[in-house]
mmCIF file of C-alpha atoms (C1' of nucleotides) in Angstrom:
data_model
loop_
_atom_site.group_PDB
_atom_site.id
_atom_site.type_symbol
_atom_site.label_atom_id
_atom_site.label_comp_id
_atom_site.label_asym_id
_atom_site.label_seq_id
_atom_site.Cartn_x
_atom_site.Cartn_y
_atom_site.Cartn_z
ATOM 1 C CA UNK A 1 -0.463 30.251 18.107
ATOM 2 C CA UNK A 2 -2.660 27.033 17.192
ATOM 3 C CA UNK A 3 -3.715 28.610 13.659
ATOM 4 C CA UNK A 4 0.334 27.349 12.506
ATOM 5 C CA UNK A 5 -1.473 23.279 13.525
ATOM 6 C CA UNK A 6 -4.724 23.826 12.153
ATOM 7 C CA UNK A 7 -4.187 26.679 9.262
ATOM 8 C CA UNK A 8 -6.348 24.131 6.633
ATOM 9 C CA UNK A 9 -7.945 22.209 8.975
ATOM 10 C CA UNK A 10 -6.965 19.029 10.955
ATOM 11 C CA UNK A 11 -5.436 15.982 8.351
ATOM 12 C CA UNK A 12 -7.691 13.476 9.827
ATOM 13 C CA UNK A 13 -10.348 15.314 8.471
ATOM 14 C CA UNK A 14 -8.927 15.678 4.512
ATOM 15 C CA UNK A 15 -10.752 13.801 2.186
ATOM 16 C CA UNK A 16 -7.490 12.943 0.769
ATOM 17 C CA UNK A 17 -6.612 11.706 3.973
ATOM 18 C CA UNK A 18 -9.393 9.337 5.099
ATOM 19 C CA UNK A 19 -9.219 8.244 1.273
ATOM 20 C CA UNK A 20 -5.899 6.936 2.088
ATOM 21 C CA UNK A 21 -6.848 4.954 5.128
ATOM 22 C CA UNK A 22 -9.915 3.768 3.556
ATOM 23 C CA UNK A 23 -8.654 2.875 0.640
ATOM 24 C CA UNK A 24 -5.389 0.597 2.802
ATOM 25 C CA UNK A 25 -8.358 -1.015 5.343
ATOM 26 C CA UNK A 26 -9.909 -2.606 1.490
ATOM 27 C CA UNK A 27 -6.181 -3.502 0.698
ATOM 28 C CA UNK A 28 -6.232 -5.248 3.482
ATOM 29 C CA UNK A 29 -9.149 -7.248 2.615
ATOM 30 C CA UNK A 30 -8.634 -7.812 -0.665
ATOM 31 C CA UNK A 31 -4.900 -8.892 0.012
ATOM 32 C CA UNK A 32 -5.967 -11.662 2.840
ATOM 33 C CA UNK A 33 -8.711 -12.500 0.550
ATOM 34 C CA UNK A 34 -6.578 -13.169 -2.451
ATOM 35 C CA UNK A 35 -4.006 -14.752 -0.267
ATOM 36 C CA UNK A 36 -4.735 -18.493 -0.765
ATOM 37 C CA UNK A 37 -4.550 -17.686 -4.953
ATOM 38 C CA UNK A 38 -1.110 -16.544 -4.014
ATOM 39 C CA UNK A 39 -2.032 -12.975 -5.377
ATOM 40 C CA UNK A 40 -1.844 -9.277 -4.596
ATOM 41 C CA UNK A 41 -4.541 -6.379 -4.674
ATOM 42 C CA UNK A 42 -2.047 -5.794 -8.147
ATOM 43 C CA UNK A 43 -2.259 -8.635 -9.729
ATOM 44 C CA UNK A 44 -6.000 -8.248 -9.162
ATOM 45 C CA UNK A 45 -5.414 -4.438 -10.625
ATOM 46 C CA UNK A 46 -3.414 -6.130 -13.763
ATOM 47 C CA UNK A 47 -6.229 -8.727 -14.330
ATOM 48 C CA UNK A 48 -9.007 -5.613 -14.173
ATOM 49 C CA UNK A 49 -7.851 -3.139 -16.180
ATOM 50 C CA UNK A 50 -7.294 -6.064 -18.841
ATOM 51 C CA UNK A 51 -10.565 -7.114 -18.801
ATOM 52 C CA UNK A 52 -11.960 -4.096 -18.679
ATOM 53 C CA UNK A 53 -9.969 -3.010 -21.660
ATOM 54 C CA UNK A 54 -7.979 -0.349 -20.269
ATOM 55 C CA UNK A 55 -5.430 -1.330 -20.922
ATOM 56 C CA UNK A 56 -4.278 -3.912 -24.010
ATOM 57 C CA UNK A 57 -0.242 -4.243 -23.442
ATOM 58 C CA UNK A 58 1.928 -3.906 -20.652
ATOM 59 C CA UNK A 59 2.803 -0.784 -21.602
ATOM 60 C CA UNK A 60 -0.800 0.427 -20.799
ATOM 61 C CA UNK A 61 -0.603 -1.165 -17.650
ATOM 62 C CA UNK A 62 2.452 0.515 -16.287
ATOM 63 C CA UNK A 63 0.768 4.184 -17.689
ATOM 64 C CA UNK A 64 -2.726 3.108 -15.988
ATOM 65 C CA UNK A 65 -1.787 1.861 -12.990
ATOM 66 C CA UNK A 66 1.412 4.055 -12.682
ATOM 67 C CA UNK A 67 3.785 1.437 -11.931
ATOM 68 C CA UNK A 68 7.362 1.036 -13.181
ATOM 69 C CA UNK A 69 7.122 -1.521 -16.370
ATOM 70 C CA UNK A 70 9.634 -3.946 -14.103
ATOM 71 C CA UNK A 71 7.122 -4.598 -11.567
ATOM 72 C CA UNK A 72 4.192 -5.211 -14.437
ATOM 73 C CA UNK A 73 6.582 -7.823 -15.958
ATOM 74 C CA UNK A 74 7.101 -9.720 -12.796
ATOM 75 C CA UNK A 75 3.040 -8.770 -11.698
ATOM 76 C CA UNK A 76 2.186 -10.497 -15.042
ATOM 77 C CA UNK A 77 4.718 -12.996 -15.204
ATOM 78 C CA UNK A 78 3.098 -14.386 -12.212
ATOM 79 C CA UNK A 79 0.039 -13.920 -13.865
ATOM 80 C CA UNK A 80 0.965 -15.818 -16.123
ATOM 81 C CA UNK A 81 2.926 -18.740 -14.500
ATOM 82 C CA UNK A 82 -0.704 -19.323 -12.404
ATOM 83 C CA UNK A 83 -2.494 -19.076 -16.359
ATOM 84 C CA UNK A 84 -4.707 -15.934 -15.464
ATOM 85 C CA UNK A 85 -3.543 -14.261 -18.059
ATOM 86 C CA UNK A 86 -2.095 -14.486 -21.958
ATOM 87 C CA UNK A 87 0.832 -12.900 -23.432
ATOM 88 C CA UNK A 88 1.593 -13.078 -27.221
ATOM 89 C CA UNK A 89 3.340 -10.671 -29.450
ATOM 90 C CA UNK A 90 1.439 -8.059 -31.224
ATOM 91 C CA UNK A 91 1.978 -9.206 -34.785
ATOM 92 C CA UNK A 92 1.804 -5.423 -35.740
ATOM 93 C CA UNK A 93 4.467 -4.225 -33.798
ATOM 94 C CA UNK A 94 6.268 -6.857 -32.629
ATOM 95 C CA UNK A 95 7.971 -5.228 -29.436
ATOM 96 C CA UNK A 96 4.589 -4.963 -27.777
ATOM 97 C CA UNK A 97 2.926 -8.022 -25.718
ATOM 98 C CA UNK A 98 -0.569 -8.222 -26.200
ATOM 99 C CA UNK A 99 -2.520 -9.328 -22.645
ATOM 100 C CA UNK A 100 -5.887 -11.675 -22.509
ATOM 101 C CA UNK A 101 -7.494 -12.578 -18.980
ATOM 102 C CA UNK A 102 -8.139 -16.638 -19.699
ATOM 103 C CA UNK A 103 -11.118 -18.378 -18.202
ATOM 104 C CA UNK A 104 -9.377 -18.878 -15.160
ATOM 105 C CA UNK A 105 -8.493 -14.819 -15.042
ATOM 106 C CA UNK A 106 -11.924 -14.801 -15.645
ATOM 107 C CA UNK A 107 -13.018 -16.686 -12.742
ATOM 108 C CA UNK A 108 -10.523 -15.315 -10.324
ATOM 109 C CA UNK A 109 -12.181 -11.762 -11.141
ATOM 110 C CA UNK A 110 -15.373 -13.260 -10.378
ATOM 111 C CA UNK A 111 -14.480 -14.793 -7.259
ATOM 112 C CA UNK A 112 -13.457 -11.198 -5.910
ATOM 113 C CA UNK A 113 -15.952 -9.372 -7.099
ATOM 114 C CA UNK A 114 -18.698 -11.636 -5.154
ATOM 115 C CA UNK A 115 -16.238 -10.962 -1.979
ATOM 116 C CA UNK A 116 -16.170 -7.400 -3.149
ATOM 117 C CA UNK A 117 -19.936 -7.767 -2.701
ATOM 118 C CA UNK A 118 -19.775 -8.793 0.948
ATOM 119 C CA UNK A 119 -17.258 -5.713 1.695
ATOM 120 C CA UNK A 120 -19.883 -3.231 0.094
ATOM 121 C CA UNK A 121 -22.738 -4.515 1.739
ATOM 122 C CA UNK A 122 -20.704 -4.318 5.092
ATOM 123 C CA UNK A 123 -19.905 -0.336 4.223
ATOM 124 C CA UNK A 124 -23.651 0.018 2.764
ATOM 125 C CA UNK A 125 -24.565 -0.980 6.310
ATOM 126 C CA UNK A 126 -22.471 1.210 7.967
ATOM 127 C CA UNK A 127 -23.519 4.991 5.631
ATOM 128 C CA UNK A 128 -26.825 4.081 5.138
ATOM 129 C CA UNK A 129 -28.237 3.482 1.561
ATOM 130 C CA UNK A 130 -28.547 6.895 0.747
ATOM 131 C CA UNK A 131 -24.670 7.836 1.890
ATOM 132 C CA UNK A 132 -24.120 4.738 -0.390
ATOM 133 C CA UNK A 133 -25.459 5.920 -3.418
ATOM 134 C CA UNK A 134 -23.922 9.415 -3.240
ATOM 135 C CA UNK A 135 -20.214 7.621 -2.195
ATOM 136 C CA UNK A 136 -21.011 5.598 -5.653
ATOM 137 C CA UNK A 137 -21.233 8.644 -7.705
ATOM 138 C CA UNK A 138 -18.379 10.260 -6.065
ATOM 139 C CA UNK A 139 -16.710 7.793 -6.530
ATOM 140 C CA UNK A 140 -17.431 7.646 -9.682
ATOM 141 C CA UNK A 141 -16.491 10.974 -10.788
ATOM 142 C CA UNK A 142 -13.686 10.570 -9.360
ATOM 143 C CA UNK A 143 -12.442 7.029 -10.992
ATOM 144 C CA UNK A 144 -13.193 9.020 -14.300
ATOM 145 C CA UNK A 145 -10.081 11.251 -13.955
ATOM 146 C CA UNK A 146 -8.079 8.557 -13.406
ATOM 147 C CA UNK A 147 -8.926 6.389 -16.318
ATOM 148 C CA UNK A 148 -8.349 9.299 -18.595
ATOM 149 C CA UNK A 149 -12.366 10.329 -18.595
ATOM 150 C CA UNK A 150 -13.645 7.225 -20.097
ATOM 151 C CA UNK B 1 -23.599 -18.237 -19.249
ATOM 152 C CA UNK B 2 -22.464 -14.739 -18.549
ATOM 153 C CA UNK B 3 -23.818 -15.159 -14.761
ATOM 154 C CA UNK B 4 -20.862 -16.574 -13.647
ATOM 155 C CA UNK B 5 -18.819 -13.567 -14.385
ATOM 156 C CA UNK B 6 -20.971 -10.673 -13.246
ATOM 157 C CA UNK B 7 -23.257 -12.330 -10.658
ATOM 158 C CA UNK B 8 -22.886 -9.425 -8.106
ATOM 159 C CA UNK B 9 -21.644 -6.747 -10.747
ATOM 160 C CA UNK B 10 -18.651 -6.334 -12.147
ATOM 161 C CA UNK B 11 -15.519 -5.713 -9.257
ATOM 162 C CA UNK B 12 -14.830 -2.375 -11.238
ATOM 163 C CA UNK B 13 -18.018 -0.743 -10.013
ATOM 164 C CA UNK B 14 -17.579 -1.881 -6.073
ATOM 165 C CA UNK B 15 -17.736 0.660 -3.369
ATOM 166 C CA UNK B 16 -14.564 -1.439 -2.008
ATOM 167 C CA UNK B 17 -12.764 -1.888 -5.176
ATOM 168 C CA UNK B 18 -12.641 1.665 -6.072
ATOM 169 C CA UNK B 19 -11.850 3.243 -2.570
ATOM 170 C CA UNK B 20 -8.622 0.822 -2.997
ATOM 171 C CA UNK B 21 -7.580 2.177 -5.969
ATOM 172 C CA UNK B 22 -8.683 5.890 -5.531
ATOM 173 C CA UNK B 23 -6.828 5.306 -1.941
ATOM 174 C CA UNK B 24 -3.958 3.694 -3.639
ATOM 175 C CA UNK B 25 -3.409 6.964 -5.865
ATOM 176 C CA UNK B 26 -3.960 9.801 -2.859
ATOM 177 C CA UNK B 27 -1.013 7.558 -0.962
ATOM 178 C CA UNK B 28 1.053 7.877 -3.311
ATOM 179 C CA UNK B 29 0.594 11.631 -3.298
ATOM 180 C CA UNK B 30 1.593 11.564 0.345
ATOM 181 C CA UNK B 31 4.300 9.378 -0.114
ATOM 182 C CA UNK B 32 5.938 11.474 -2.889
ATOM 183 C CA UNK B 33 5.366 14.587 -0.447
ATOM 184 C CA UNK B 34 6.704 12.578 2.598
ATOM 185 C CA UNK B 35 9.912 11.180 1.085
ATOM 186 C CA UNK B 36 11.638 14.241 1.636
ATOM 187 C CA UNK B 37 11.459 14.510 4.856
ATOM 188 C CA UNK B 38 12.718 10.406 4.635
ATOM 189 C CA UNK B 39 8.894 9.540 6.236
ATOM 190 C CA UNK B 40 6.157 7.076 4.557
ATOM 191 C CA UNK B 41 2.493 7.262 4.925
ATOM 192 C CA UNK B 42 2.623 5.505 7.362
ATOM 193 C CA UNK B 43 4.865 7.005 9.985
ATOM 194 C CA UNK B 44 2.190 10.554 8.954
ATOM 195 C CA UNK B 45 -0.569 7.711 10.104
ATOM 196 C CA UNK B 46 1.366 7.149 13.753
ATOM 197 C CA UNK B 47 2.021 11.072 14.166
ATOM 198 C CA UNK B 48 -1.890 11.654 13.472
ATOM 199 C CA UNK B 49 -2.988 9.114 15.828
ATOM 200 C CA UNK B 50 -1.012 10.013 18.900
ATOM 201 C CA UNK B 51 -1.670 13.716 17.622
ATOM 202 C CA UNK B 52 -5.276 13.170 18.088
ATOM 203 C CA UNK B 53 -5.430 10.873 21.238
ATOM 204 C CA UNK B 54 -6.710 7.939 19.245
ATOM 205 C CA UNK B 55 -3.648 5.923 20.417
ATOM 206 C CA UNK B 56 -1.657 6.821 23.635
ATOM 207 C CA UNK B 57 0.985 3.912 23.637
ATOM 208 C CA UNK B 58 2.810 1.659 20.799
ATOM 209 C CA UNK B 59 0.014 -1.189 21.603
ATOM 210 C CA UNK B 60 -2.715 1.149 20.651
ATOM 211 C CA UNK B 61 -1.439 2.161 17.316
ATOM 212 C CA UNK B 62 -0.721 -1.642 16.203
ATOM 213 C CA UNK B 63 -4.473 -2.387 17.348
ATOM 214 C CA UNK B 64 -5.647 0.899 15.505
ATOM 215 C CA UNK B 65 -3.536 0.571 12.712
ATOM 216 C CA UNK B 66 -4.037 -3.370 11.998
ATOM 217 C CA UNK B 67 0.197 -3.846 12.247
ATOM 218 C CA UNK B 68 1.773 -5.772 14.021
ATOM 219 C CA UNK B 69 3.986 -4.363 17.435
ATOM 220 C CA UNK B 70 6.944 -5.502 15.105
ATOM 221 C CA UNK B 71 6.533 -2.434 12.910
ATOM 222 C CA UNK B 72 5.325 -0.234 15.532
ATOM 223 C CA UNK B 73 8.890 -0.308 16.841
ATOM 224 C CA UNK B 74 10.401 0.337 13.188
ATOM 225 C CA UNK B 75 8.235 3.468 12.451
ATOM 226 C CA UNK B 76 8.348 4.776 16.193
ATOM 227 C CA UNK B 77 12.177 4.380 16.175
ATOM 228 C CA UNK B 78 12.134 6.793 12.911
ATOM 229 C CA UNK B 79 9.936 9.212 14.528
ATOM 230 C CA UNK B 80 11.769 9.148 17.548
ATOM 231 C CA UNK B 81 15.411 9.444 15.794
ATOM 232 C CA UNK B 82 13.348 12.333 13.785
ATOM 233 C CA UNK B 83 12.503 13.918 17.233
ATOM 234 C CA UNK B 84 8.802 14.124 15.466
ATOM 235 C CA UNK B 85 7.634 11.977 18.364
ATOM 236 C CA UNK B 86 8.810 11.140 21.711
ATOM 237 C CA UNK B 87 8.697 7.871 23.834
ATOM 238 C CA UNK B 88 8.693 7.865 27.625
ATOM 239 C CA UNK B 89 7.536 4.689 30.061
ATOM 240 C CA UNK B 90 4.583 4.456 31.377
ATOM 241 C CA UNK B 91 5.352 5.223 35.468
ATOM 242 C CA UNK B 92 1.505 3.515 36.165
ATOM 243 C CA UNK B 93 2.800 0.294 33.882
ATOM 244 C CA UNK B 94 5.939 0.360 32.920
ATOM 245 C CA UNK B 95 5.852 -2.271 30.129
ATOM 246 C CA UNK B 96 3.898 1.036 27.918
ATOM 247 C CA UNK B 97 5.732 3.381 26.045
ATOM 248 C CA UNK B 98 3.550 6.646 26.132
ATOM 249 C CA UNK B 99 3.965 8.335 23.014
ATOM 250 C CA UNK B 100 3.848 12.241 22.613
ATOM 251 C CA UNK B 101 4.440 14.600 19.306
ATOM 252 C CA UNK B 102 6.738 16.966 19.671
ATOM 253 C CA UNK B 103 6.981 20.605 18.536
ATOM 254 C CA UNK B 104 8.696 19.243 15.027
ATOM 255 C CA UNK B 105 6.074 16.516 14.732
ATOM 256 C CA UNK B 106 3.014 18.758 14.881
ATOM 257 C CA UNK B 107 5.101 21.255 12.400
ATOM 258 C CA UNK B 108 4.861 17.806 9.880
ATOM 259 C CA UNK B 109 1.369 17.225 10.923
ATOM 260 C CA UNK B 110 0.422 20.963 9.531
ATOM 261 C CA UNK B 111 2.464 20.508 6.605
ATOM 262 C CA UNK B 112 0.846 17.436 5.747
ATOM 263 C CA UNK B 113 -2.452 18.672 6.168
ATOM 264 C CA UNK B 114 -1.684 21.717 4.034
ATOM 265 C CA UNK B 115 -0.447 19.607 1.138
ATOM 266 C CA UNK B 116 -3.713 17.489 1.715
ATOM 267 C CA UNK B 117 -5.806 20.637 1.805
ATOM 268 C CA UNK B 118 -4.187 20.746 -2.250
ATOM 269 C CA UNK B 119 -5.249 17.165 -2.916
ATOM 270 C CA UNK B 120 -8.500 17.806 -1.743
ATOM 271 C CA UNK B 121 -8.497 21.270 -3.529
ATOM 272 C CA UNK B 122 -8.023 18.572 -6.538
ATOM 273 C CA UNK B 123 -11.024 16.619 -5.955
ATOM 274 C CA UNK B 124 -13.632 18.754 -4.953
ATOM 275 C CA UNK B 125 -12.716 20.408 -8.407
ATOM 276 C CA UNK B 126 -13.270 17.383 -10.126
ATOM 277 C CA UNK B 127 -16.641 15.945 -8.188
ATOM 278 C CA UNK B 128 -18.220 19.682 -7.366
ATOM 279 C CA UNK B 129 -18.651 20.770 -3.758
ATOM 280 C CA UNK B 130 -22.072 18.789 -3.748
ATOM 281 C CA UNK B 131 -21.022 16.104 -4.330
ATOM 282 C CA UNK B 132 -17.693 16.708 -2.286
ATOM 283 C CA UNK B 133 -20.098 17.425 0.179
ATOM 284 C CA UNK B 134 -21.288 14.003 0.339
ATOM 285 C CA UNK B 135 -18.520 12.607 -0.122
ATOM 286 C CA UNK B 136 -17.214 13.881 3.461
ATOM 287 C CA UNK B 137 -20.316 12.327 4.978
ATOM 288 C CA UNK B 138 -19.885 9.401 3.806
ATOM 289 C CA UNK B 139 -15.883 9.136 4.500
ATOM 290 C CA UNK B 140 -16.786 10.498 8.249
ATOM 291 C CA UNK B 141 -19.707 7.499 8.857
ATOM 292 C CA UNK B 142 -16.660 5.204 7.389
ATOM 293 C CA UNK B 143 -14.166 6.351 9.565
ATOM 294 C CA UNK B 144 -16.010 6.330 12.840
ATOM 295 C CA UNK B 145 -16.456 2.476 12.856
ATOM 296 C CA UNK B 146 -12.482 2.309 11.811
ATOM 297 C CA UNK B 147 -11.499 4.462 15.054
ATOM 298 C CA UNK B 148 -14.316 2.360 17.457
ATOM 299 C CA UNK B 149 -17.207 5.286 16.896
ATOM 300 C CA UNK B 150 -15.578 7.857 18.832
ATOM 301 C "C1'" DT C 1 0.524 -16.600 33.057
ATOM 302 C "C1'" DA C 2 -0.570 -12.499 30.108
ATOM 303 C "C1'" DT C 3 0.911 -8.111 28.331
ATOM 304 C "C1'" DT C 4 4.061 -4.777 26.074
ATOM 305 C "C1'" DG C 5 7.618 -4.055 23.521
ATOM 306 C "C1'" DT C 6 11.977 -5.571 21.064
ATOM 307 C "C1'" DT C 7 14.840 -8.155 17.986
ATOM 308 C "C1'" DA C 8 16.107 -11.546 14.259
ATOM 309 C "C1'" DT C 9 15.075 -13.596 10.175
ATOM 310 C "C1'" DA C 10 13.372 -14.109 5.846
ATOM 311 C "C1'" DC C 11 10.516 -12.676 2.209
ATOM 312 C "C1'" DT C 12 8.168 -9.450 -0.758
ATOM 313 C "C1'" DC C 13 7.652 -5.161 -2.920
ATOM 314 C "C1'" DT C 14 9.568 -1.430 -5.300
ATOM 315 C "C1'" DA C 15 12.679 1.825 -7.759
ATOM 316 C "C1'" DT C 16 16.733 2.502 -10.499
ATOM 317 C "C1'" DA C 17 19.338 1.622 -14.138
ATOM 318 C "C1'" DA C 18 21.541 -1.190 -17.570
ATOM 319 C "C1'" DC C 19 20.326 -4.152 -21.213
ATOM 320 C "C1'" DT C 20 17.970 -6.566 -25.512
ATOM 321 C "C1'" DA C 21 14.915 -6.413 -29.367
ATOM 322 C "C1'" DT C 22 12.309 -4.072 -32.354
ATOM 323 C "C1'" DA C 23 10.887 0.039 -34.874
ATOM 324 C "C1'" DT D 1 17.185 7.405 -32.155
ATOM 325 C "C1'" DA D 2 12.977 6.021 -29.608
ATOM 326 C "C1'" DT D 3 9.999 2.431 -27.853
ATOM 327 C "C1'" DA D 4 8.589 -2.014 -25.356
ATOM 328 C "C1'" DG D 5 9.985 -5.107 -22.508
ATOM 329 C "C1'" DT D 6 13.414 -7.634 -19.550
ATOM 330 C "C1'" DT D 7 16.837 -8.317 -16.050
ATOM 331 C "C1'" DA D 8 19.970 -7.233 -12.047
ATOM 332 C "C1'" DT D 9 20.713 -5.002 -8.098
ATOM 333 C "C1'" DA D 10 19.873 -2.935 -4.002
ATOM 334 C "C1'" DG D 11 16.884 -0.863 -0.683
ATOM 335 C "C1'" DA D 12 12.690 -0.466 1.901
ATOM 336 C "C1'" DG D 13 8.576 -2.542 3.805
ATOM 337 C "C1'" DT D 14 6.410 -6.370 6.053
ATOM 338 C "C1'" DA D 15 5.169 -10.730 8.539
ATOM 339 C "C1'" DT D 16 6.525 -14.377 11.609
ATOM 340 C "C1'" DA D 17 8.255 -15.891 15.505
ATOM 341 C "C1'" DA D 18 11.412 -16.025 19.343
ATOM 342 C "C1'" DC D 19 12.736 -13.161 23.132
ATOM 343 C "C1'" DA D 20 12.994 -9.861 27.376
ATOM 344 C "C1'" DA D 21 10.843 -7.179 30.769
ATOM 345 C "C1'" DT D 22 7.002 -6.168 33.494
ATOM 346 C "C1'" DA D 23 2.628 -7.099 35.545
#
DNA sequence: TATTGTTATACTCTATAACTATA
DNA sequence: TATAGTTATAGAGTATAACAATA
């Protein structure tokens, strides 16, 4: 009577699974590394999809990153506070706040992306270049869905 | 003087950036599919350990794991009350609680991994079995260095 | 003296829901 | 009436550190 355990295969060996894990050892990283700045893996999330312009309000935010718009007011009121990012009222519709990344946003994404460097090269060591590349473009694919195919 | 910003590519397109994010979405799936049962990703992560004899006592799971004994205790205690896991002393040391799943746990553990056969139902659909494929490898090479190469 | 586990404390994150203002 | 954002509250998660029991 093992087939009730193993009916779909073992968890450990989901993709979904070991995405999870993964994904929570980078949190890690990414949280001790952004530590000192006094910031989350978030606020790092807030100042990305910003940039990036994913998202242009806080509104967008909350959608992207599926958060409750409470936590993206207090994620970018920190942001704020520490001037990584800008809010101003959309002259259009004046309910909205419009987000910029300053220079300082800026420089705080650069900052983690070089460390985000030293974190790939540490998993490019470990697959192999060739596991590497075809990780990217899974990866890849599967951002895609998540930004709404962009 | 656009260097400065993208000197080692832009954190969007890391390896590490996007398995925190991707990983950040799939626990979220778990944790919406856990909360019913009043469990976190988390206490799924202890069950699956023990399950698979990656950790045999409270100590190993905090090492494993990367938390501290503190929270060990918390998420054990919830298991325990649960009856999804079971402690018992060590008789050889009898500072070590040996941990053991019971009969209920390993009914979670199947229902877990049947809700993540779904999720991954999800992605292969969106990456194609190729590259699903290679995704797998890549996530298995990954994993072995998390769980010591075993 | 070191290891294993527990407890206490405080802090952060997060969700819910009520609220303000704009449309 | 619906939308965008804010605030208040309460609950859950987490880290730190002090503690007890065992080796």
């Amino acid at each position: 009577m093992e087939a009730t355990t193993d009916a779909e295969g073992p968890l450990a060996e989901s993709l979904a699974f070991r995405l999870t894990v993964l994904g929570g050892t980078m949190q890690r990283e990414f949280a001790l590394h952004l530590k000192e700045a006094g910031l989350t893996p978030k606020h790092l999330g807030v100042l990305n999809v910003v940039d990036r312009a994913l998202a242009r309000t806080q509104d967008d935010v909350a959608t992207l990153m599926q958060v409750t718009p409470g936590m993206v007011v207090r994620l970018v009121d920190r942001l704020e506070q520490r001037e990584l990012l800008q809010r101003r009222r959309d002259p259009v519709n004046r309910r909205r706040h419009i987000l910029t990344v300053t220079a300082d946003g800026a420089r705080v994404l650069a900052t983690s992306a070089a460390f985000a460097a030293t974190l790939d090269a540490q998993l490019v060591a470990t697959t192999g270049t060739a596991l590497a590349g075809q990780l990217d473009q899974a990866l890849a694919a599967l951002m895609r869905t998540l930004t709404g195919s962009r």
